[in-house]
Coordinates of C-alpha atoms and ligand atoms in Angstrom, one line a residue:
M61 CA 79.2 16.6 -0.3
L62 CA 78.4 17.4 3.2
D63 CA 75.9 15.8 5.2
I64 CA 74.1 18.5 7.0
K65 CA 72.5 16.1 9.6
Q66 CA 75.9 14.5 10.7
Y67 CA 77.2 17.9 10.8
T68 CA 74.4 19.6 13.0
T69 CA 73.3 16.7 15.4
N70 CA 76.7 16.0 16.9
Q71 CA 76.9 19.6 18.2
K72 CA 76.0 19.9 21.7
D73 CA 75.9 23.7 21.6
V74 CA 72.8 25.6 21.4
S75 CA 70.4 28.4 20.7
M76 CA 72.0 30.8 18.3
Q77 CA 74.9 28.6 17.7
K78 CA 72.8 25.8 16.5
F79 CA 71.0 27.8 14.3
K80 CA 73.8 29.5 12.7
K81 CA 75.8 26.1 12.3
Q82 CA 72.5 24.3 10.4
L83 CA 72.6 27.8 8.2
A84 CA 75.8 27.6 7.4
A85 CA 75.8 23.9 6.5
A86 CA 72.8 24.4 4.1
V87 CA 74.8 27.5 2.5
S88 CA 77.8 25.2 2.0
E89 CA 75.7 22.7 0.4
A90 CA 74.1 25.0 -2.3
V91 CA 77.6 26.6 -2.9
C92 CA 79.2 23.4 -3.4
K93 CA 76.7 22.3 -5.5
T94 CA 77.7 24.7 -8.2
A95 CA 81.4 25.4 -7.7
G96 CA 82.2 21.8 -6.8
D97 CA 82.8 19.5 -3.6
N98 CA 84.3 21.1 -0.6
V99 CA 85.1 24.3 -2.1
C100 CA 83.6 26.0 1.1
G101 CA 83.0 24.3 4.4
A102 CA 80.4 25.2 7.0
D103 CA 82.6 26.3 9.5
E104 CA 84.0 28.7 7.1
I105 CA 80.7 30.1 6.1
C106 CA 79.5 30.2 9.8
A107 CA 82.4 32.4 10.6
M108 CA 81.1 34.8 8.3
L109 CA 77.9 35.3 9.5
E110 CA 77.0 38.5 10.8
Y111 CA 74.5 40.1 13.0
P112 CA 73.2 43.3 11.2
P113 CA 73.9 46.6 12.4
D114 CA 70.2 47.5 11.8
P115 CA 67.9 44.8 13.4
T116 CA 65.1 45.8 11.1
M117 CA 67.4 44.6 8.1
G118 CA 67.2 41.1 9.7
D119 CA 68.6 38.8 12.6
I120 CA 71.6 37.4 10.7
A121 CA 73.4 38.4 7.5
L122 CA 75.4 36.4 5.1
P123 CA 77.7 38.9 3.0
C124 CA 78.1 36.9 -0.3
F125 CA 81.3 38.7 -1.6
R126 CA 83.4 35.8 -1.1
F127 CA 81.5 33.7 -3.1
A128 CA 82.0 35.9 -6.2
K129 CA 85.3 34.3 -7.2
L130 CA 84.1 30.6 -6.5
L131 CA 80.8 31.0 -8.3
R132 CA 81.9 33.3 -11.0
K133 CA 78.9 35.9 -10.2
A134 CA 78.4 39.1 -8.8
P135 CA 77.4 39.2 -5.0
P136 CA 74.1 40.5 -5.6
A137 CA 73.1 37.8 -8.2
I138 CA 74.7 35.0 -6.0
A139 CA 72.6 36.4 -2.7
A140 CA 69.4 36.3 -5.0
A141 CA 70.3 32.8 -6.0
L142 CA 70.6 31.6 -2.4
A143 CA 67.7 33.3 -1.5
E144 CA 65.7 30.9 -3.7
D145 CA 67.4 27.6 -2.4
A146 CA 65.2 25.6 -1.1
T147 CA 67.5 23.3 1.6
I148 CA 68.5 26.8 2.9
K149 CA 64.7 27.9 2.9
S150 CA 64.1 24.6 5.0
V151 CA 66.7 25.3 7.9
D152 CA 65.0 25.2 11.2
G153 CA 64.6 28.5 12.4
V154 CA 64.6 30.4 9.1
G155 CA 61.3 32.6 9.0
S156 CA 62.2 34.8 6.2
V157 CA 65.0 35.4 3.7
N158 CA 65.6 38.9 1.7
V159 CA 68.3 40.1 -0.3
S160 CA 70.0 43.6 0.2
G161 CA 72.7 44.1 -2.1
G162 CA 75.3 41.5 -1.8
Y163 CA 73.8 40.5 1.4
L164 CA 71.7 37.7 2.3
N165 CA 69.4 38.7 5.5
F166 CA 67.8 36.0 7.5
R167 CA 64.9 36.5 9.8
I168 CA 64.9 34.0 12.5
S169 CA 61.1 32.7 12.8
D170 CA 59.2 32.9 16.3
G171 CA 58.8 29.4 16.4
Y172 CA 62.8 29.0 16.8
Y173 CA 62.4 30.5 19.9
E174 CA 59.5 28.8 21.1
K175 CA 61.0 25.6 20.5
N176 CA 64.3 25.8 20.9
V177 CA 65.5 28.9 22.8
I178 CA 63.2 29.4 25.7
P179 CA 62.6 25.7 26.3
E180 CA 66.5 25.2 26.4
I181 CA 67.0 27.9 28.9
L182 CA 64.4 26.9 31.2
E183 CA 65.6 23.3 31.4
K184 CA 69.2 24.0 31.6
G185 CA 69.0 26.6 34.3
D186 CA 72.4 27.5 35.8
G187 CA 73.8 25.4 33.0
Y188 CA 72.5 27.6 30.1
G189 CA 75.3 29.2 28.2
R190 CA 78.0 27.0 29.5
S191 CA 80.4 25.2 27.3
D192 CA 82.8 22.4 27.8
I193 CA 85.5 23.6 25.5
G194 CA 88.1 23.4 28.4
K195 CA 87.3 19.8 29.9
G196 CA 90.3 18.5 30.9
K197 CA 92.5 21.8 30.4
T198 CA 94.2 23.8 33.2
V199 CA 94.7 27.7 33.1
V200 CA 96.5 29.5 35.7
L201 CA 95.6 33.3 36.0
D202 CA 98.1 35.7 37.5
Y203 CA 96.1 38.7 38.7
S204 CA 96.0 41.4 41.2
S205 CA 99.1 40.9 42.7
P206 CA 99.9 44.1 44.5
N207 CA 103.2 45.0 46.0
V208 CA 102.8 44.8 49.7
A209 CA 102.8 47.7 52.0
K210 CA 102.2 50.1 48.9
P211 CA 98.8 51.5 48.8
F212 CA 96.3 49.5 46.7
H213 CA 95.1 52.1 44.3
I214 CA 92.8 52.4 41.7
G215 CA 95.2 51.2 39.0
H216 CA 95.0 48.0 40.4
L217 CA 91.3 47.7 39.6
G218 CA 92.1 46.6 36.2
T219 CA 94.2 43.7 36.9
T220 CA 91.9 42.6 39.9
V221 CA 88.5 42.7 38.2
I222 CA 90.0 41.7 34.2
G223 CA 91.7 38.9 36.1
H224 CA 89.0 37.6 38.1
S225 CA 86.6 37.8 35.4
L226 CA 88.7 36.0 33.0
K227 CA 88.6 33.3 35.7
K228 CA 85.2 33.1 36.0
L229 CA 84.7 32.9 32.2
H230 CA 87.3 30.3 31.7
E231 CA 85.5 28.3 34.4
F232 CA 82.2 28.8 32.5
C233 CA 83.7 27.1 29.8
G234 CA 84.8 24.2 31.6
Y235 CA 88.5 24.8 32.2
N236 CA 90.0 23.8 35.5
C237 CA 91.5 27.5 36.7
V238 CA 94.2 28.2 39.4
G239 CA 94.1 32.0 40.7
I240 CA 97.2 33.4 41.6
N241 CA 97.9 36.3 43.7
H242 CA 101.7 36.9 42.8
L243 CA 102.1 39.3 45.7
G244 CA 105.2 41.8 45.6
D245 CA 106.4 40.4 48.9
W246 CA 110.0 40.9 48.1
G247 CA 112.4 43.2 47.4
T248 CA 114.5 46.3 48.8
Q249 CA 111.3 48.1 49.7
F250 CA 111.3 45.6 53.0
G251 CA 114.7 46.9 54.1
K252 CA 113.5 50.5 53.9
L253 CA 110.4 49.5 55.7
I254 CA 112.3 47.7 58.3
V255 CA 114.7 50.7 58.9
A256 CA 111.8 53.1 59.1
Y257 CA 109.6 50.9 61.4
R258 CA 112.6 50.8 63.8
K259 CA 113.4 54.5 63.5
W260 CA 110.0 56.0 63.6
G261 CA 107.2 53.3 64.3
S262 CA 105.8 51.7 67.2
E263 CA 103.9 48.2 67.1
K264 CA 100.6 49.8 68.6
E265 CA 100.4 52.3 66.2
V266 CA 101.2 49.9 62.9
E267 CA 98.7 47.5 64.5
K268 CA 95.7 50.2 64.7
D269 CA 96.6 51.9 61.4
G270 CA 97.4 48.6 59.1
I271 CA 98.8 49.3 55.7
D272 CA 97.9 53.0 56.3
G273 CA 100.7 53.0 59.1
L274 CA 103.3 51.0 56.7
V275 CA 102.7 53.4 53.7
A276 CA 102.9 56.4 56.1
L277 CA 106.4 54.8 57.1
Y278 CA 107.4 54.2 53.5
V279 CA 106.6 57.7 52.8
R280 CA 108.5 59.0 55.7
F281 CA 111.4 56.7 54.7
H282 CA 111.7 58.5 51.4
E283 CA 111.5 61.9 52.6
E284 CA 114.2 61.4 55.4
A285 CA 116.3 59.4 52.5
D286 CA 116.3 62.4 50.4
K287 CA 117.7 64.5 53.1
D288 CA 120.4 61.8 54.3
P289 CA 121.2 59.2 51.4
S290 CA 123.0 57.0 53.8
L291 CA 119.6 55.6 54.7
N292 CA 119.3 53.8 51.5
D293 CA 122.5 51.8 52.6
L294 CA 120.9 50.7 55.7
A295 CA 117.9 49.6 54.0
R296 CA 119.8 47.7 51.3
A297 CA 121.8 45.9 54.5
E298 CA 118.5 45.1 56.2
F299 CA 117.0 43.7 53.1
T300 CA 120.4 41.6 52.9
K301 CA 120.1 40.4 56.3
L302 CA 116.5 39.4 55.3
E303 CA 117.7 37.4 52.4
H304 CA 119.8 35.5 54.8
H305 CA 116.9 34.7 57.0
D306 CA 117.7 37.1 60.0
P307 CA 115.0 35.7 62.7
D308 CA 114.1 39.5 63.5
N309 CA 113.8 40.9 60.1
I310 CA 111.6 37.9 59.0
K311 CA 109.5 38.3 61.7
L312 CA 108.7 41.7 60.8
W313 CA 108.5 40.8 57.1
K314 CA 105.6 38.5 58.1
W315 CA 103.8 41.0 60.0
F316 CA 103.9 43.5 57.0
I317 CA 102.5 41.1 54.8
E318 CA 99.9 40.1 57.3
L319 CA 98.5 43.7 57.8
S320 CA 98.8 44.0 54.1
L321 CA 96.7 40.9 53.4
A322 CA 94.1 41.8 55.7
E323 CA 93.5 45.1 54.1
Y324 CA 93.6 43.4 50.5
K325 CA 91.0 40.9 51.9
K326 CA 88.5 43.5 52.6
T327 CA 88.2 44.8 49.1
Y328 CA 88.6 41.2 47.8
D329 CA 85.5 40.6 49.9
Q330 CA 83.7 43.2 48.5
L331 CA 84.2 42.0 44.9
G332 CA 83.6 38.7 45.8
I333 CA 87.1 37.4 44.7
T334 CA 89.0 34.5 46.2
F335 CA 92.5 33.2 45.1
D336 CA 93.7 29.4 45.2
S337 CA 97.2 30.6 45.8
Y338 CA 98.8 33.9 47.6
N339 CA 102.5 32.5 46.5
G340 CA 104.2 35.8 45.8
E341 CA 107.6 36.9 44.6
S342 CA 109.3 35.5 47.8
F343 CA 108.1 32.0 47.4
Y344 CA 110.5 31.7 44.4
T345 CA 113.4 32.7 45.9
D346 CA 114.9 29.2 46.2
K347 CA 113.5 28.4 42.8
M348 CA 115.6 31.0 40.9
P349 CA 119.4 29.3 41.2
E350 CA 118.2 26.3 38.9
Q351 CA 116.8 28.7 36.2
V352 CA 119.9 31.4 36.4
E353 CA 122.0 28.1 36.3
K354 CA 120.8 26.8 33.2
L355 CA 120.7 30.3 31.6
R356 CA 124.5 30.2 32.4
S357 CA 125.3 26.8 31.1
M358 CA 123.3 27.5 28.0
G359 CA 125.7 30.6 27.5
L360 CA 122.5 32.9 27.3
L361 CA 124.0 35.1 30.1
K362 CA 126.2 38.2 29.5
L363 CA 127.8 40.7 31.5
D364 CA 126.7 44.1 31.0
D365 CA 128.1 46.8 33.3
G366 CA 128.3 43.9 35.8
A367 CA 125.0 42.9 35.9
S368 CA 124.0 39.5 34.1
V369 CA 121.5 39.8 31.3
V370 CA 120.1 37.9 28.0
D371 CA 120.8 39.8 24.9
L372 CA 117.6 40.3 23.1
S373 CA 118.7 42.9 20.3
E374 CA 118.4 40.1 17.8
Y375 CA 114.5 40.5 18.8
N376 CA 114.6 44.3 19.0
M377 CA 114.1 44.2 22.5
P378 CA 116.4 45.6 25.4
V379 CA 118.4 43.3 27.5
C380 CA 116.4 41.4 30.1
L381 CA 118.1 41.7 33.5
I382 CA 118.7 38.4 35.5
L383 CA 121.0 39.5 38.1
K384 CA 122.3 42.9 39.4
R385 CA 125.9 43.6 39.7
D386 CA 126.0 42.4 43.6
G387 CA 124.3 39.0 42.3
S388 CA 120.5 39.6 43.8
T389 CA 117.7 38.7 41.5
L390 CA 115.3 40.6 39.7
Y391 CA 111.5 40.9 38.9
P392 CA 112.3 39.1 35.5
T393 CA 114.1 36.4 37.3
R394 CA 111.5 35.5 39.9
D395 CA 108.7 35.8 36.9
I396 CA 110.7 32.9 35.0
A397 CA 111.3 31.0 38.0
A398 CA 107.6 31.0 38.8
A399 CA 106.4 30.2 35.0
V400 CA 108.9 27.1 35.5
Y401 CA 107.2 26.2 38.9
R402 CA 103.8 26.7 37.8
K403 CA 104.1 24.7 34.9
R404 CA 105.6 21.6 36.8
T405 CA 102.8 22.0 39.5
Y406 CA 99.7 22.6 37.5
N407 CA 100.9 21.4 33.9
F408 CA 98.8 24.5 32.5
D409 CA 97.9 24.5 29.0
K410 CA 97.7 28.4 29.6
C411 CA 99.1 30.7 31.9
I412 CA 97.5 34.3 31.9
Y413 CA 98.9 37.2 33.5
V414 CA 97.0 40.5 33.6
T415 CA 98.9 43.7 34.1
S416 CA 98.9 47.2 33.0
S417 CA 100.1 47.7 29.2
Q418 CA 103.2 49.5 31.1
Q419 CA 104.6 46.1 31.6
S420 CA 104.1 44.8 28.1
L421 CA 107.9 45.1 27.3
H422 CA 108.7 43.2 30.5
F423 CA 106.4 40.2 29.5
A424 CA 107.6 40.4 25.9
Q425 CA 110.8 40.0 27.0
W426 CA 110.9 37.1 29.5
F427 CA 108.7 35.1 27.6
K428 CA 111.4 35.5 25.0
V429 CA 114.0 34.2 27.4
V430 CA 111.5 31.1 28.5
E431 CA 111.6 30.5 24.7
L432 CA 115.5 30.5 24.3
M433 CA 116.0 28.3 27.2
G434 CA 114.0 25.7 25.3
Y435 CA 111.0 25.3 27.4
D436 CA 108.3 24.5 24.6
W437 CA 105.3 25.5 26.6
Y438 CA 106.7 29.3 25.7
D439 CA 103.7 29.8 23.6
E440 CA 101.2 28.7 26.3
L441 CA 102.0 32.1 28.2
V442 CA 99.9 35.0 27.5
H443 CA 100.2 38.7 28.8
V444 CA 96.6 40.5 28.8
P445 CA 97.4 44.2 29.2
Y446 CA 94.9 47.1 29.9
G447 CA 95.2 50.8 29.7
T448 CA 95.3 53.3 32.7
V449 CA 92.4 54.6 34.8
S450 CA 92.0 58.3 36.0
I451 CA 89.3 59.5 37.9
D452 CA 87.5 62.7 38.3
G453 CA 84.3 64.4 39.1
V454 CA 84.5 63.0 42.7
K455 CA 86.3 64.7 45.7
L456 CA 88.2 61.6 47.2
S457 CA 90.3 61.2 50.3
T458 CA 93.6 63.4 50.1
R459 CA 95.0 61.6 53.2
H460 CA 97.2 59.9 50.4
G461 CA 98.8 62.9 48.4
N462 CA 97.8 62.1 44.6
V463 CA 97.4 58.3 44.9
V464 CA 93.7 57.2 44.6
L465 CA 93.0 54.4 46.8
L466 CA 90.6 51.7 45.6
R467 CA 89.1 51.6 49.0
D468 CA 88.1 55.1 48.9
V469 CA 86.6 55.0 45.7
F470 CA 84.4 52.2 46.7
E471 CA 83.5 53.9 49.8
A472 CA 82.3 56.8 47.9
A473 CA 80.5 54.9 45.9
I474 CA 78.9 52.8 48.9
E475 CA 77.8 56.2 50.3
K476 CA 76.2 57.3 47.3
V477 CA 74.1 54.4 46.8
T478 CA 73.1 54.4 50.4
K479 CA 71.9 57.8 50.1
V480 CA 69.7 56.8 47.0
I481 CA 68.1 53.6 48.8
D482 CA 67.4 55.7 51.8
E483 CA 65.3 58.0 49.5
K484 CA 63.8 55.3 47.3
N485 CA 63.3 52.2 49.4
P486 CA 64.2 53.1 53.3
G487 CA 62.4 49.7 54.3
L488 CA 65.2 47.6 52.2
E489 CA 66.5 44.6 54.4
N490 CA 70.2 43.8 53.9
K491 CA 70.5 47.4 53.1
K492 CA 74.1 47.6 54.0
E493 CA 75.0 44.5 51.9
T494 CA 73.0 45.8 49.1
A495 CA 74.8 49.2 49.1
E496 CA 77.8 47.7 49.1
A497 CA 77.1 45.2 46.2
V498 CA 75.6 47.9 44.2
G499 CA 78.2 50.6 44.8
V500 CA 81.1 48.2 44.2
G501 CA 79.4 46.7 41.1
A502 CA 78.6 50.4 39.6
I503 CA 82.4 51.0 39.7
V504 CA 83.3 47.6 38.3
F505 CA 80.7 47.6 35.7
Y506 CA 81.7 51.3 34.5
Y507 CA 85.4 50.0 34.2
L508 CA 84.6 46.7 32.4
M509 CA 82.5 48.4 29.9
N510 CA 85.2 49.6 27.8
N511 CA 88.0 47.7 25.8
R512 CA 90.5 46.8 28.4
I513 CA 93.5 48.3 26.0
K514 CA 91.6 51.8 26.3
D515 CA 92.6 54.4 28.8
I516 CA 89.7 55.5 30.9
S517 CA 88.9 58.3 33.0
F518 CA 86.4 57.8 35.7
R519 CA 83.3 60.0 36.0
M520 CA 81.9 58.7 39.2
D521 CA 78.2 60.4 38.8
D522 CA 78.1 58.3 35.5
A523 CA 79.1 55.1 37.0
L524 CA 76.8 55.4 39.7
S525 CA 73.3 56.8 37.7
F526 CA 70.5 54.3 37.9
D527 CA 69.2 55.3 34.5
G528 CA 72.1 55.0 32.2
N529 CA 74.3 51.9 30.9
T530 CA 75.3 51.2 34.5
G531 CA 75.8 48.7 36.9
P532 CA 72.9 49.7 39.2
Y533 CA 70.7 49.7 36.0
V534 CA 71.8 46.2 35.3
Q535 CA 71.4 44.8 38.9
Y536 CA 68.1 46.6 39.2
T537 CA 66.9 44.9 36.0
Y538 CA 68.1 41.4 37.7
A539 CA 66.1 42.5 40.8
R540 CA 63.1 43.4 38.8
T541 CA 62.9 39.9 37.1
C542 CA 63.4 38.5 40.9
S543 CA 60.3 40.3 42.3
L544 CA 58.0 39.4 39.1
L545 CA 58.9 35.9 39.5
E546 CA 58.0 35.9 43.1
K547 CA 54.8 36.8 42.2
S548 CA 54.1 34.7 39.3
G549 CA 52.8 31.0 39.2
E550 CA 54.2 27.7 37.5
I551 CA 55.8 28.1 34.1
R552 CA 55.4 25.8 31.5
G553 CA 58.2 25.2 28.7
D554 CA 55.5 23.8 26.3
R555 CA 53.3 26.4 26.1
I556 CA 55.2 29.3 24.7
K557 CA 53.7 31.2 22.2
I558 CA 55.5 34.3 21.0
T559 CA 52.9 37.2 20.2
S560 CA 55.1 40.5 20.1
P561 CA 58.2 41.6 18.7
Y562 CA 59.5 42.3 22.1
E563 CA 59.3 39.2 23.4
A564 CA 61.2 38.0 20.1
E565 CA 63.8 40.5 20.6
L566 CA 64.4 39.7 24.0
A567 CA 64.6 35.7 22.9
K568 CA 67.1 36.8 20.5
E569 CA 69.5 38.5 22.7
L570 CA 69.1 35.5 25.4
S571 CA 69.8 33.1 22.6
R572 CA 73.2 34.7 22.2
F573 CA 74.5 34.0 25.3
S574 CA 76.7 31.2 25.1
E575 CA 78.6 32.4 21.7
T576 CA 79.1 35.6 23.8
V577 CA 80.9 33.9 26.3
L578 CA 83.1 32.0 24.1
R579 CA 84.0 35.3 22.3
A580 CA 85.2 36.9 25.8
V581 CA 87.2 34.0 26.5
A582 CA 88.9 34.2 22.8
E583 CA 89.8 37.8 23.3
Y584 CA 90.5 37.8 26.9
E585 CA 87.8 40.8 26.9
P586 CA 85.3 41.0 29.6
S587 CA 83.7 44.2 28.3
V588 CA 82.1 41.5 25.7
I589 CA 80.1 40.4 28.6
T590 CA 79.4 43.7 30.1
R591 CA 78.0 44.9 26.7
Y592 CA 76.1 41.4 26.6
I593 CA 74.5 42.3 29.8
L594 CA 73.3 45.8 28.9
A595 CA 71.8 44.4 25.5
V596 CA 70.0 41.9 27.6
S597 CA 68.8 44.4 30.2
T598 CA 67.5 46.8 27.6
A599 CA 65.8 44.2 25.9
F600 CA 63.9 43.0 28.8
N601 CA 63.0 46.6 30.0
R602 CA 61.8 47.4 26.8
F603 CA 59.6 44.1 26.8
Y604 CA 58.5 44.9 30.2
H605 CA 57.3 48.4 29.3
E606 CA 55.3 47.1 26.3
C607 CA 54.1 43.8 27.5
P608 CA 51.8 43.1 30.4
I609 CA 53.5 40.2 32.1
L610 CA 51.5 39.0 35.2
S611 CA 48.6 40.9 34.0
A612 CA 48.3 39.3 30.6
E613 CA 44.8 38.0 30.0
D614 CA 45.5 34.8 27.8
E615 CA 47.0 32.0 29.7
D616 CA 49.6 31.1 27.3
V617 CA 50.6 34.8 26.6
R618 CA 51.1 35.2 30.3
N619 CA 52.9 32.0 30.3
T620 CA 55.2 32.8 27.8
R621 CA 56.2 36.3 29.0
T622 CA 56.7 34.7 32.7
A623 CA 59.0 32.3 31.0
L624 CA 60.9 35.0 29.2
T625 CA 61.1 36.8 32.5
K626 CA 62.6 33.7 34.2
A627 CA 65.0 33.0 31.1
T628 CA 66.2 36.6 31.6
N629 CA 66.8 36.2 35.3
T630 CA 68.4 33.0 34.7
V631 CA 71.0 34.5 32.0
L632 CA 71.6 37.7 34.2
H633 CA 72.1 35.6 37.3
S634 CA 75.1 33.8 35.5
A635 CA 76.2 36.5 33.4
L636 CA 76.8 39.2 36.3
P637 CA 79.2 37.1 38.5
L638 CA 81.2 36.8 35.2
I639 CA 82.2 40.3 35.4
C640 CA 82.4 40.1 39.2
L641 CA 79.0 41.8 40.0
K642 CA 76.7 40.2 42.8
T643 CA 73.3 39.4 42.1
P644 CA 71.1 41.2 44.8
E645 CA 67.2 40.3 44.8
K646 CA 66.1 43.3 46.1
I647 CA 67.4 46.8 45.6
Ligands
LIG280 N1 103.5 43.4 41.8 C1 103.2 43.9 40.2 C2 103.1 45.0 40.5 O1 102.2 45.6 41.1 C3 102.3 42.8 39.3 C4 102.9 41.5 39.3 C5 102.3 40.7 38.0 N2 102.5 39.7 38.0 C6 103.5 39.1 37.5 N3 103.8 37.5 37.5 N4 104.5 39.5 37.2 O2 103.2 45.9 39.6

């Protein structure tokens, strides 16, 4: 028989998880008593526990359908019997148990929040919600990765913020993380740019216009090449010269990258994003021959119309291109070489790639090639795809044709927020900084509210509302906790007494933080956190409107409410940066 104490006391985890584990152990014991030793383990039962869709039914539900076979009884009868089980009823935190059809619904006692949840958050502070499941493990994340000298448009929002969010989430769980910006800094587009720059560009202009100047040259090249295709040959020749380290071309190429990076970094700063490495595609130039040789010597390369490819028909995929007819390398070749380099350099346990789902086939193909090459870590490569983004409801700069630049979207959002602040809080200090944090945060929050794989259409007005389920709303909630705490006295963790259901609801949300983080990591899904932040904010605002906090007369009641405000502040302060949101203390 399972020893409940042993199972639960060596768990370091907290709050809701601890409660669920203890409950699961007790249910397991009850089931095993009748059906036989070890027929249904606590872990299995823990995974069955659900949150009832309607909270008036209870805080946690156990569906009993799976026990029907084991116990040879109908689920409602099983639920009724378990509801009477003394061990289950005596689990710390079980307030009441009731049966509804085949479900057993538990209400968590207020005492559980008073003794466990709230004091724990106060005590752990910034450490609350963290776990160490990643201790000793390394995760490499490849994200953002724009193509140099091409516009950084709204489509890049996904890879940039999902990637950074996954990095933050993994760090929160104790993983050692390496964020890589795999810049698209190599390829024939540089030949085109070099030709265009020498023909129509000037140093002064490009220096002044930065990436816009480069994009204009790139666009001009395509217009002219439509009329005069021989320009394409010139471009190829310049790229070949670059490949052979022609000093003039190398100098231009480096300059183009510098100008582009300067622009990207402005956007990254606004998002609070940094990278550990900017090794782009060009970095792997001298690392590809070894992999191409390996492919060749293993007999994996086939000639296909002059190109060298790996046949993947056995796996129902088109061929993976390794070398063009002229022997030059391709996107997959660089990815294969980069993966091997990263394995050797970082010895990752997982290497995550965040790109649009349009690249899913590309990743499936070269992951397969890595497997065929005999690298036994092929299954540590993870592609995290996301859907497309379109935008409507706002007039954005048409300077760039039909491409919507991320920069312009951010600017429009910041402008709107500035207007709101000017109206509502004209005396605010750090107005510029705050408007940027709220404006950019609004876009990111709106985007990360949806499951990543869904295609989304942006409505700027919805994103920027202070009332709806938005970034401004949750940031404002955080700021509200800050201003309350500024005026509050000392908080005592040993004098918590819950007296209102709104307090209990809020405590319940706060207790779910750590399991929510674990779920977001397991599913590579930042939206799990976004929705959690909304749930916490909603619970807090309800509590705020229903329960006087600083003006509560009873000292313990006031202390409890202030403690809940502090706990909310702690959770939001940790959670907002997990989805790239800043936490201004005043708005
Ligand atoms: N530069 C590519 C693009 O903009 C994305 C690169 C993703 N990372 C990778 N290792 N392939 O489409």
